[in-house]
Structure formats: C-alpha cells, structure tokens
CSV table of C-alpha atoms in Angstrom, one decimal:
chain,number,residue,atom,x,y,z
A,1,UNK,CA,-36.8,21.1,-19.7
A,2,UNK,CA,-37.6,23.2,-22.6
A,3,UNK,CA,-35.0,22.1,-25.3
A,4,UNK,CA,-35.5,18.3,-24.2
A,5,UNK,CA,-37.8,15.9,-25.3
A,6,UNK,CA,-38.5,13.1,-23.0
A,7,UNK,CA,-38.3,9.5,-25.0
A,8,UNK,CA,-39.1,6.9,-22.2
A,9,UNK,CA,-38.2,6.6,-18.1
A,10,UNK,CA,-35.5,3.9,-17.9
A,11,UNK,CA,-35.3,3.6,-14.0
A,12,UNK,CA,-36.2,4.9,-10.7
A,13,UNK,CA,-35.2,5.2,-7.3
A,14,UNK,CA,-36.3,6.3,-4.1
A,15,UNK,CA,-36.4,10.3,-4.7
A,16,UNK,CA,-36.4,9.9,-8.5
A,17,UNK,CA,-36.4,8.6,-12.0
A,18,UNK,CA,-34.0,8.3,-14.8
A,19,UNK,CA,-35.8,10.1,-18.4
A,20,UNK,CA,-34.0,9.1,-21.5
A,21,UNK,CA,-34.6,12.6,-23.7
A,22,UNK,CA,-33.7,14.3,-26.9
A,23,UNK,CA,-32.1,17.6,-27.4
A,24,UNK,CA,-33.8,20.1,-29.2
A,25,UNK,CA,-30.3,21.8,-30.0
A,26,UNK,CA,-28.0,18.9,-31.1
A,27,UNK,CA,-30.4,16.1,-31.4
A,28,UNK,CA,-28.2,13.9,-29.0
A,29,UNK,CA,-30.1,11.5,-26.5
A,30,UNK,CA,-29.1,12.0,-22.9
A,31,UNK,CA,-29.8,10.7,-19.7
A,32,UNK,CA,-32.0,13.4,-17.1
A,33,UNK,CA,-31.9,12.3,-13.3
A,34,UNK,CA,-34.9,13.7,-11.9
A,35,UNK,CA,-35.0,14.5,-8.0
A,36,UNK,CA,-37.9,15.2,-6.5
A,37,UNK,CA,-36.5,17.7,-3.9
A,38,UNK,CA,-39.8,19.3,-2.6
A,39,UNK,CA,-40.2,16.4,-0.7
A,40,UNK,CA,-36.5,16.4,0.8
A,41,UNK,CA,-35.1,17.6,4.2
A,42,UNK,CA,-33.0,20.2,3.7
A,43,UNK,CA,-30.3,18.0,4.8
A,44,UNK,CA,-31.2,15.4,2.1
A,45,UNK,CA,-31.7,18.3,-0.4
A,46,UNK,CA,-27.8,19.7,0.1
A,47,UNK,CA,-26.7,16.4,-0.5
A,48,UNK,CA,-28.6,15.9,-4.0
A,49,UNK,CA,-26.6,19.2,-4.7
A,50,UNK,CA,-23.7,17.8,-3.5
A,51,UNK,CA,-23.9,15.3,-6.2
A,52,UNK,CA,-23.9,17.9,-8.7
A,53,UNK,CA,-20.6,19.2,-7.1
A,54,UNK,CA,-19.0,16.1,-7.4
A,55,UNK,CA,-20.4,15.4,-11.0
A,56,UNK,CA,-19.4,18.5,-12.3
A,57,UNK,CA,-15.2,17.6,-11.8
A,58,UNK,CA,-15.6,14.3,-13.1
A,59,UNK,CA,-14.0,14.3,-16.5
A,60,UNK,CA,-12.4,10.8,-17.5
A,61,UNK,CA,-12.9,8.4,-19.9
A,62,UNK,CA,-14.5,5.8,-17.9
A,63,UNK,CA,-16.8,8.6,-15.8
A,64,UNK,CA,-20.4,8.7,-17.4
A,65,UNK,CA,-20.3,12.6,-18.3
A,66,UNK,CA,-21.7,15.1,-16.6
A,67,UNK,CA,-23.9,18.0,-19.0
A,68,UNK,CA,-25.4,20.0,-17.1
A,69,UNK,CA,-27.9,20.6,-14.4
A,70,UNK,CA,-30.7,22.5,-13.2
A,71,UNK,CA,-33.4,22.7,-10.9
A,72,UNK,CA,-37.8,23.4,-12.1
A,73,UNK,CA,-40.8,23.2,-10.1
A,74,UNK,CA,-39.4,21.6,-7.2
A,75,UNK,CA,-36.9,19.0,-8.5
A,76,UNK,CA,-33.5,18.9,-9.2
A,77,UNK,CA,-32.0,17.3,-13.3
A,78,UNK,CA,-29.4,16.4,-13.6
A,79,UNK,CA,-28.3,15.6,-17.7
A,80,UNK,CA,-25.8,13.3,-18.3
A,81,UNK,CA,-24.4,11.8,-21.7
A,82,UNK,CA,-26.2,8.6,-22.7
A,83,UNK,CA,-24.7,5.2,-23.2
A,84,UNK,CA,-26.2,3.4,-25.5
A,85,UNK,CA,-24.8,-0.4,-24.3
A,86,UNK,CA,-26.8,-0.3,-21.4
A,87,UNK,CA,-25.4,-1.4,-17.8
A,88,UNK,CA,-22.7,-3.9,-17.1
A,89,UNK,CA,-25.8,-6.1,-15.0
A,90,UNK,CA,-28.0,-6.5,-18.3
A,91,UNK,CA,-24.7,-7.4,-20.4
A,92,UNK,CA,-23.8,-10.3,-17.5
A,93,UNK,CA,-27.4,-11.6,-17.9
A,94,UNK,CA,-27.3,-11.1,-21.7
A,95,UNK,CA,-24.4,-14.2,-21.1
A,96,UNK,CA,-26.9,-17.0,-20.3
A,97,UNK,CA,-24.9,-18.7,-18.2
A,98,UNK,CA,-21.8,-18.5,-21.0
A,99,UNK,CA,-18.7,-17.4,-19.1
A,100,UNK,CA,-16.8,-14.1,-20.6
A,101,UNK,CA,-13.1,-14.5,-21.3
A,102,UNK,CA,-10.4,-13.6,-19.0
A,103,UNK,CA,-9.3,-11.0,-21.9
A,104,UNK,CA,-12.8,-9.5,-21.7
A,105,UNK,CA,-13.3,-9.1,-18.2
A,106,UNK,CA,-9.4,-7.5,-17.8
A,107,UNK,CA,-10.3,-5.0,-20.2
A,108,UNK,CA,-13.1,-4.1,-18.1
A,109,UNK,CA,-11.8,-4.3,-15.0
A,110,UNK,CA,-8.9,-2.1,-15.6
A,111,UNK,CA,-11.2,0.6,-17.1
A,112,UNK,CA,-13.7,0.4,-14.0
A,113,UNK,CA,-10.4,0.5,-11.3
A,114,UNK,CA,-9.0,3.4,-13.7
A,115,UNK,CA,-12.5,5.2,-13.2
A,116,UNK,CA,-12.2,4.2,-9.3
A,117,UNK,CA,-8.7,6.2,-8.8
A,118,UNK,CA,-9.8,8.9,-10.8
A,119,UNK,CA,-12.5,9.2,-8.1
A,120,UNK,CA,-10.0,7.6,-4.7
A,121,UNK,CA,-7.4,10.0,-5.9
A,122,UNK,CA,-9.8,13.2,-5.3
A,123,UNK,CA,-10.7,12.2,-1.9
A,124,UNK,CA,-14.2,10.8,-2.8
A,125,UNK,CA,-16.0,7.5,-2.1
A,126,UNK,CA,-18.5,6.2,-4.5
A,127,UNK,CA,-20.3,3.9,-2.6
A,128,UNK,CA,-22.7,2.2,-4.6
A,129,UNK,CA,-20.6,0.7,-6.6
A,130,UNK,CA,-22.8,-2.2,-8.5
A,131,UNK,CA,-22.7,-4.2,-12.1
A,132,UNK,CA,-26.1,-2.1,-12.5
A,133,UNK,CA,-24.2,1.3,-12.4
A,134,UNK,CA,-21.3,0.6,-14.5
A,135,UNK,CA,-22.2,0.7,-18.4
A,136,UNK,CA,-21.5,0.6,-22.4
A,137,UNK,CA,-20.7,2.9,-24.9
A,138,UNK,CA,-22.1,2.6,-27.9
A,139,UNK,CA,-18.3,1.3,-28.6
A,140,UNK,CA,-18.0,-1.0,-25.9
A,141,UNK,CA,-16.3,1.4,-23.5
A,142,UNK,CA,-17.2,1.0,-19.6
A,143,UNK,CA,-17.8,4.0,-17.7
A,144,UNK,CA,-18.4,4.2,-14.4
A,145,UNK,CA,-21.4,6.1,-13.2
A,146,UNK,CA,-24.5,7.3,-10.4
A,147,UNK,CA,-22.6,9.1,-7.9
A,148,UNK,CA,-25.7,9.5,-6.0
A,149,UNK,CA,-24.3,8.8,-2.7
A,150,UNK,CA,-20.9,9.8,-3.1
A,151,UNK,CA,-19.3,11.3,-0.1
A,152,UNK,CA,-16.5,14.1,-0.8
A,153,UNK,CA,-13.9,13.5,2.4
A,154,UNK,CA,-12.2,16.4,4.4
A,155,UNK,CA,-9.1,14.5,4.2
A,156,UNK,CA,-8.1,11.0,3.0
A,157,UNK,CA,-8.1,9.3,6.2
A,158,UNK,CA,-11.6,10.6,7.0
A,159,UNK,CA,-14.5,7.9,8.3
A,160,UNK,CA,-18.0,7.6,6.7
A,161,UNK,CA,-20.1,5.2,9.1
A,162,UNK,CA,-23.6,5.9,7.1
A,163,UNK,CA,-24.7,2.6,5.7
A,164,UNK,CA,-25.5,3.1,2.5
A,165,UNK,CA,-25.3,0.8,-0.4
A,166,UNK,CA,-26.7,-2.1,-2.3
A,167,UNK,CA,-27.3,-5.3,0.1
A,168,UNK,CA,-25.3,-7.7,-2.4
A,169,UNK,CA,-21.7,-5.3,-2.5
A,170,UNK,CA,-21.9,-4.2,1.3
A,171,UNK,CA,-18.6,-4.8,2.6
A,172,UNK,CA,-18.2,-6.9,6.5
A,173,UNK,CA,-17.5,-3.7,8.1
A,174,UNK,CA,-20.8,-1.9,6.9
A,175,UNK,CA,-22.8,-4.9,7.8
A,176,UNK,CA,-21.4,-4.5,11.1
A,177,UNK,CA,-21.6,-1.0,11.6
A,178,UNK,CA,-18.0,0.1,11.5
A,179,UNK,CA,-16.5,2.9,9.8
A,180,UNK,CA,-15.0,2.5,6.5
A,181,UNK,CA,-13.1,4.8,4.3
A,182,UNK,CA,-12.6,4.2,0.1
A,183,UNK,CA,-11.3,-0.1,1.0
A,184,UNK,CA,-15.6,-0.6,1.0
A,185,UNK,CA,-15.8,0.5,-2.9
A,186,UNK,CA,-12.6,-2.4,-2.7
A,187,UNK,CA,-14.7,-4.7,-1.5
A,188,UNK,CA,-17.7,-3.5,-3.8
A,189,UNK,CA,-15.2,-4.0,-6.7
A,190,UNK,CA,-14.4,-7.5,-5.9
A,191,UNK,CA,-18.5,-8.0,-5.8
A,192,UNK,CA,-18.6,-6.8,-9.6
A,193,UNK,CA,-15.4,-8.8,-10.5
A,194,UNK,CA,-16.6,-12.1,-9.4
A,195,UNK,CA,-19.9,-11.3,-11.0
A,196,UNK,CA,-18.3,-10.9,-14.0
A,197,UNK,CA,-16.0,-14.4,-13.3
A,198,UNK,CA,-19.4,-16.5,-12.7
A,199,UNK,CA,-22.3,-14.8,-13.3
A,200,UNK,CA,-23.9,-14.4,-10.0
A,201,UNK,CA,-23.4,-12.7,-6.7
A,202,UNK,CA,-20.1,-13.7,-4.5
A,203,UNK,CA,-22.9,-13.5,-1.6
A,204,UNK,CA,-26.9,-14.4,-1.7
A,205,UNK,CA,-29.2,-15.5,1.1
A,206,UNK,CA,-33.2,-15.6,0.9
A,207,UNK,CA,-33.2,-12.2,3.6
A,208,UNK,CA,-31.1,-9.8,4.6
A,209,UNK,CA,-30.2,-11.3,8.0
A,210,UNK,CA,-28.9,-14.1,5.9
A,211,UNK,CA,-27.1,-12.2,3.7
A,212,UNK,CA,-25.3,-10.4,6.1
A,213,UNK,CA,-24.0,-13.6,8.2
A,214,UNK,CA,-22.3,-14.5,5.1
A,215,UNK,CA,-20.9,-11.3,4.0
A,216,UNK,CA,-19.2,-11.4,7.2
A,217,UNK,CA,-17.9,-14.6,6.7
A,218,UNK,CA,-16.5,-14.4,4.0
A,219,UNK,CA,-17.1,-17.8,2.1
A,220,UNK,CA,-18.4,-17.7,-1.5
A,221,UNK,CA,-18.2,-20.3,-4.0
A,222,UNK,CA,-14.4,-20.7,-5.7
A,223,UNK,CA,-14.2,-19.1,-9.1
A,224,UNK,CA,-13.6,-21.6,-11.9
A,225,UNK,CA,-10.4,-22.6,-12.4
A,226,UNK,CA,-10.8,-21.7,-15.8
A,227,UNK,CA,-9.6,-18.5,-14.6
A,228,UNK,CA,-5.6,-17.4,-14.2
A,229,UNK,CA,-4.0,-17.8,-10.9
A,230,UNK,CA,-3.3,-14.0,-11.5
A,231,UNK,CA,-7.4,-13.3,-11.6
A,232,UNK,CA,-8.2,-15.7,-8.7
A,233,UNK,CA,-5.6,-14.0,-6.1
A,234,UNK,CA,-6.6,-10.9,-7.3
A,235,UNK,CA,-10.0,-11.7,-6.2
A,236,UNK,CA,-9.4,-13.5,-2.8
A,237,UNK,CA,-7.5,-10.1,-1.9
A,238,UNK,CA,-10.6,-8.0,-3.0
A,239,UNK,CA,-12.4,-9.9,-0.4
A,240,UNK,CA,-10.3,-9.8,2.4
A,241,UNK,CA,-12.5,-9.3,5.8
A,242,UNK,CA,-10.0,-6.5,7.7
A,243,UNK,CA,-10.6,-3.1,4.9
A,244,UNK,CA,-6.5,-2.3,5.7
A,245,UNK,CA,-5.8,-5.8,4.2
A,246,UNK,CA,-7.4,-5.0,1.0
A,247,UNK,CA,-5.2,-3.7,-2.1
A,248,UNK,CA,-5.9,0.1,-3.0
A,249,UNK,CA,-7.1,0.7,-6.3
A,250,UNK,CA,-3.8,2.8,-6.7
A,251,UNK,CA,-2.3,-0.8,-5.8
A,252,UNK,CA,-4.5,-3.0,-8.4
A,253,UNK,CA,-3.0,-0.6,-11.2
A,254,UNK,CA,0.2,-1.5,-10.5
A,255,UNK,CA,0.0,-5.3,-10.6
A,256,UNK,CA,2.1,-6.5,-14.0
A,257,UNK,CA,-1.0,-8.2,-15.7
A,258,UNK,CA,-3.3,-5.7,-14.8
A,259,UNK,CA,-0.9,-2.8,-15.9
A,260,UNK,CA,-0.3,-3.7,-19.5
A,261,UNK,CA,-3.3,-3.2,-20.1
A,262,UNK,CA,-3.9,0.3,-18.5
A,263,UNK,CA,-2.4,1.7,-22.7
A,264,UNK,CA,-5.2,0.5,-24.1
A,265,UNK,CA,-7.7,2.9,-22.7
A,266,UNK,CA,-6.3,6.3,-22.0
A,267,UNK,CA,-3.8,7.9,-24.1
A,268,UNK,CA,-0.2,8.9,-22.7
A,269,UNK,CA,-0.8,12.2,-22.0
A,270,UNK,CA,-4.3,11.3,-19.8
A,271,UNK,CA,-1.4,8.4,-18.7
A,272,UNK,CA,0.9,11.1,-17.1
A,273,UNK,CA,-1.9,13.4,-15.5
A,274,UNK,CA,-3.7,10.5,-13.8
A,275,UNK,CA,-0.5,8.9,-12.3
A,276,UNK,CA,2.1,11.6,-12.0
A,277,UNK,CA,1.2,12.4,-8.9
A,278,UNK,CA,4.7,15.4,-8.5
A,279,UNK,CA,7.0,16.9,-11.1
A,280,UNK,CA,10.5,17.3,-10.0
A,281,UNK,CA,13.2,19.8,-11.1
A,282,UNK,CA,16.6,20.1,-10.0
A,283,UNK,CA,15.9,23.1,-7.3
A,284,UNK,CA,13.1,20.4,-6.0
A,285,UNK,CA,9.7,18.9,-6.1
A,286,UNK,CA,6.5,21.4,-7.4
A,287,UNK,CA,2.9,20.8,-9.0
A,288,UNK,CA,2.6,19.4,-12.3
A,289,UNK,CA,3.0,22.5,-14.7
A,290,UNK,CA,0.0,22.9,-17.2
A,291,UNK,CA,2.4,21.0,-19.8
A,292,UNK,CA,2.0,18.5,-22.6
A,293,UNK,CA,3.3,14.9,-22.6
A,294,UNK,CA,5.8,14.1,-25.7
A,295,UNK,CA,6.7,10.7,-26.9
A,296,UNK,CA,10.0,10.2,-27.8
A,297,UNK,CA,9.7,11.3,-31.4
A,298,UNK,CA,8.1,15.1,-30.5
A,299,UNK,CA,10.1,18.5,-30.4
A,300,UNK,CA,10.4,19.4,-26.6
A,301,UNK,CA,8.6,22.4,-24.6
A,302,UNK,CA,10.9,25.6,-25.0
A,303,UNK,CA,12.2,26.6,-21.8
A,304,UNK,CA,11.0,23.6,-19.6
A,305,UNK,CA,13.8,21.4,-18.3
A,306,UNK,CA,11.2,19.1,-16.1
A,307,UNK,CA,11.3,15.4,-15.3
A,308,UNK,CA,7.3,14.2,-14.6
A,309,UNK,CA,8.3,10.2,-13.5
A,310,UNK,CA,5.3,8.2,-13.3
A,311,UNK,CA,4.3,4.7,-11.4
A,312,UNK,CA,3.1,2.7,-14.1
A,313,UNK,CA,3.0,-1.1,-12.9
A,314,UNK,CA,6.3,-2.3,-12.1
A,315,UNK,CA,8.3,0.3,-14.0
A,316,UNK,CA,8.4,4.0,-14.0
A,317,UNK,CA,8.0,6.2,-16.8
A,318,UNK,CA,10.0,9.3,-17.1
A,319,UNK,CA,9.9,12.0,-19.3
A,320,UNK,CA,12.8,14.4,-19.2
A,321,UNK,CA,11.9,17.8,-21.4
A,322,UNK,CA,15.2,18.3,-23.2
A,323,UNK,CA,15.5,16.9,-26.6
A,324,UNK,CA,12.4,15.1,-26.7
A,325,UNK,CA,13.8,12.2,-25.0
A,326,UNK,CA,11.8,9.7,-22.8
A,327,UNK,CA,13.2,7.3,-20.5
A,328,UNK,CA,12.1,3.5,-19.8
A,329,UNK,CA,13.7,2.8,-16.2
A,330,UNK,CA,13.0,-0.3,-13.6
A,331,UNK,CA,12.0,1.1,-10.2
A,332,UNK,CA,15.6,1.1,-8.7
A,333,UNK,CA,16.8,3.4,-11.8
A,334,UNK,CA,14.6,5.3,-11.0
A,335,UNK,CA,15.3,6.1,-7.3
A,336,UNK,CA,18.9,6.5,-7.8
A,337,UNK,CA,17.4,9.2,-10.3
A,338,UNK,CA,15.2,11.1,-8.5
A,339,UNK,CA,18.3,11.4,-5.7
A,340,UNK,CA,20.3,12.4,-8.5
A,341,UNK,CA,17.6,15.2,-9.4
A,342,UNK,CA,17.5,16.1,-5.7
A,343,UNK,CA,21.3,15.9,-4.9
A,344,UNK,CA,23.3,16.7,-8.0
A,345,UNK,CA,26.5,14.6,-9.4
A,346,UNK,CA,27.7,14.9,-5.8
A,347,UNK,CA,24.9,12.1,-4.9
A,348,UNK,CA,26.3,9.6,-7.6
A,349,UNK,CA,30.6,10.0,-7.5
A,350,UNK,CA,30.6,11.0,-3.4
C-alpha cells in the first residue's frame, strides 16, 4: 500500500471495503478492494483469489479495469481504475422521479449487454448483476463492474445452484432453489432495465418472504407506454419465468434496434474480435489469426487471403483480405458464401 494514499472508504461489504486512493507514481485516483482474508475459510479465501483470476482477463470497454493486485498483513487489494460518475443506482435516484429517454437508456443498455457477452462468451457468470455495480466514466461511459461472486464454468452448460445475489435481481429459479446457468444475469438484466424504464424495482415486498412470492410470479407494474413497443417486449422476454425462455445476451445484440447501436461504443476492430466467433479459409474453418480489421479504404494484410464474417444484428459483416475490400451481405448471402468458401465453384454452378 506504499505508493497509495488512501482519500476516503466509499463502500463496504461483508469481508471488505472499497478505499478510494491516490497513486504516488502517476497521481491517478483508483479504487482498492480490501478483503479481509485472515478471517476467511480457506474455501472462501480461494474464491477471493479467484476473483483476481477472473479480473485479470477482463479487458473491454464496458469492464471496470483491473490494475493490479496484491495481498499485506492478512488481506487481499485488489486496484481497479476509478470512475468518476459514480454507479448507475445514484444516477437513477439523481432522476427524481424524471424518466430518462428511450435514447438514453439504449445507449446504456447495449454497453452493459456488450460488457455481459464479453463475460457469457468466456464461460463466466456474474451474478450480482445490480444498478449499484454498474457505473460512469468521467465521460459518461457505463462499465460493468464487482465480479465478486463470479463463477468461472467448466463448460457452458455447467450448473451453479449457490444462491448468491442481491434479493431485488434474484431470478424465480434462485428463489426456488434450482440451478441456473448465465439466463439468471438475463433475468438480473431485465431488473436493471426496468429500473432504468421507471425508477424503481420490477419487484419489492416489505420482507423477503414477500419478495420472493412475487419474483416467482412474475407480475410487476407495466412500463409506461411512453416506451417503444421494441423496449417493452424486450423487457417482458427478460422476465420470462422458465431461464431457457429467456433471450441470450448473444441474442439481445442481434435485435435490429438494439444492434445499430452496438458502432457507437466499440470500434470495428474490437467489433470483429468480440463477434467473430471463426475465421474461415478456403481449406476450412481455423482460429481467428492475430490480424487487424481494415475498412474498406485500407491496404490489405500481405499474404492473408482470410474471410472473418461476423453476426452483427440482422446482417453479417465480412471482410475478405484481398484488395482491401469489405462486404455488406443479408444473412442468406452470406450462407450461400460460407458454402461457397467450404465447397468451391462446384457448390454454386453444380
């Protein structure tokens, strides 16, 4: 703790607090989680590490970034980068009962479900996914953050039955003891979208018991209809009870309003790593190669003759490297091309 001065504790939790420092070496403010691990089984302890683990790989935009970490006279920091707007709950209080516009709570949706498949896409759950750890930049960016209880899976269609989470974004099947897999964040991210609609919690009860009889319900007041159709059956899908009816996040991305908007926020290179998921060559499909994206105006790779095709809302993006040219096709296109680049001419005069 040496080359950081503490400024002031701005929160705490059950093993810890959150210090607001300085650093002695580039006078930037950060954010320290301390964890008191002395304390800790060595059960709870591994999984204070694990957070580290799954910290450390999250690099994206909309991720609160992870600094560093290390652990002093029995607890464990944790130093991430500071954001000065404060948390997504503060800013929906800041409101004073003055609804946002539907252009303001896209913009943040979208970057908050683009955070969310960075995190679905490597196999990891967030739950505790809550307005109060989602926050600002100091230029209105949202980045989602506190991976405290994260849970790396073994393989996507591994269970987690711990019940974990904030009462208010529990999904039916936690509050009934059932395993879930990554449709509970789902769930969790309808919570913070309707929050965002009205305000207020989809679901609040004076105890828990309460609570819990109407999360498994299912009945919360209508949003206003000052919303778009588009928004309000977005949100009633969020909140369906069965977890398999509920959209992926993968799924979300891909719907046409929500998708336009996906340009805004990460650049077309971060575009292609985040949703070209294969890179395909004539002689077959391989791993992305460590390449750059062009736009249509840029010199191509020497050497490289590779197609990366990307699913990008209702169309597919795909980027041939020969002569810097990039194709625009509709979904069908791009089938019959992908056969072609498996098949050869043969595929399209047979």
């Amino acid at each position: 703790m040496e080359k950081y001065a503490r400024l002031q504790k701005i929160g705490e939790g059950s093993f810890g607090k959150a210090i607001l420092v300085k650093s002695t070496e580039d006078d930037r403010q950060y954010v320290i989680k301390e964890i008191n691990i002395s304390r800790m089984s060595n059960k709870e302890r591994e999984e204070s590490r694990r957070e580290v683990a799954v910290l450390a790989n999250m690099k994206h935009p909309n991720i609160v970034q992870y600094r560093e970490s290390f652990e002093e006279n029995g607890s464990l920091y944790i130093v991430m980068d500071y954001c000065e707007g404060g948390d997504l709950f503060k800013r929906i209080n800041a409101q004073k009962g003055v609804l946002f516009q539907e252009d303001q709570i896209l913009d943040w949706f979208v970057q908050i479900c683009l955070a969310l498949k960075h995190v679905h896409d490597r196999k990891i759950l967030h739950r505790d996914i809550k307005s109060q750890n989602i926050f600002l930049t100091k230029d209105g960016t949202i980045q989602l953050g506190d991976f405290g209880i994260a849970r790396v899976l073994n393989s996507t269609v591994e269970l987690a039955r711990t019940c974990i989470g904030t009462p208010y974004y529990l999904s039916p099947e936690i509050c009934e003891n059932k395993p879930y897999n990554n449709k509970s964040d789902i769930w969790a991210l309808g919570c913070v979208l309707y929050e965002m609609c009205t305000l207020k919690h989809a679901f609040e009860a004076g105890n828990m018991k309460n609570l819990v009889l109407k999360i498994i319900s299912g009945s919360f007041p209508p949003v206003s209809l000052h919303y778009s159709y588009d928004l309000r059956c977005l949100l009633s899908q969020l909140f369906k009870r069965n977890p398999r009816d509920r959209p992926s996040v993968n799924s979300i991305l891909e719907k046409g309003f929500i998708a336009k908007r996906i340009e805004k926020f990460l650049s077309p290179q971060l575009i292609a790593e985040e949703f070209c998921l294969k890179t395909f060559s004539k002689i077959g499909a391989q791993p992305i190669p460590d390449v750059p994206y062009f736009p249509s105006c840029s010199s191509p790779t020497p050497g490289l003759d590779y197609t990366i095709v990307c699913v990008h809302g209702l169309c597919i993006y795909a980027h041939k490297f020969f002569g810097g040219l990039a194709i625009l096709m509709t979904t069908s296109m791009a089938v019959l091309f992908l056969l072609w680049l498996s098949f050869g001419d043969g595929f399209l005069f047979s």
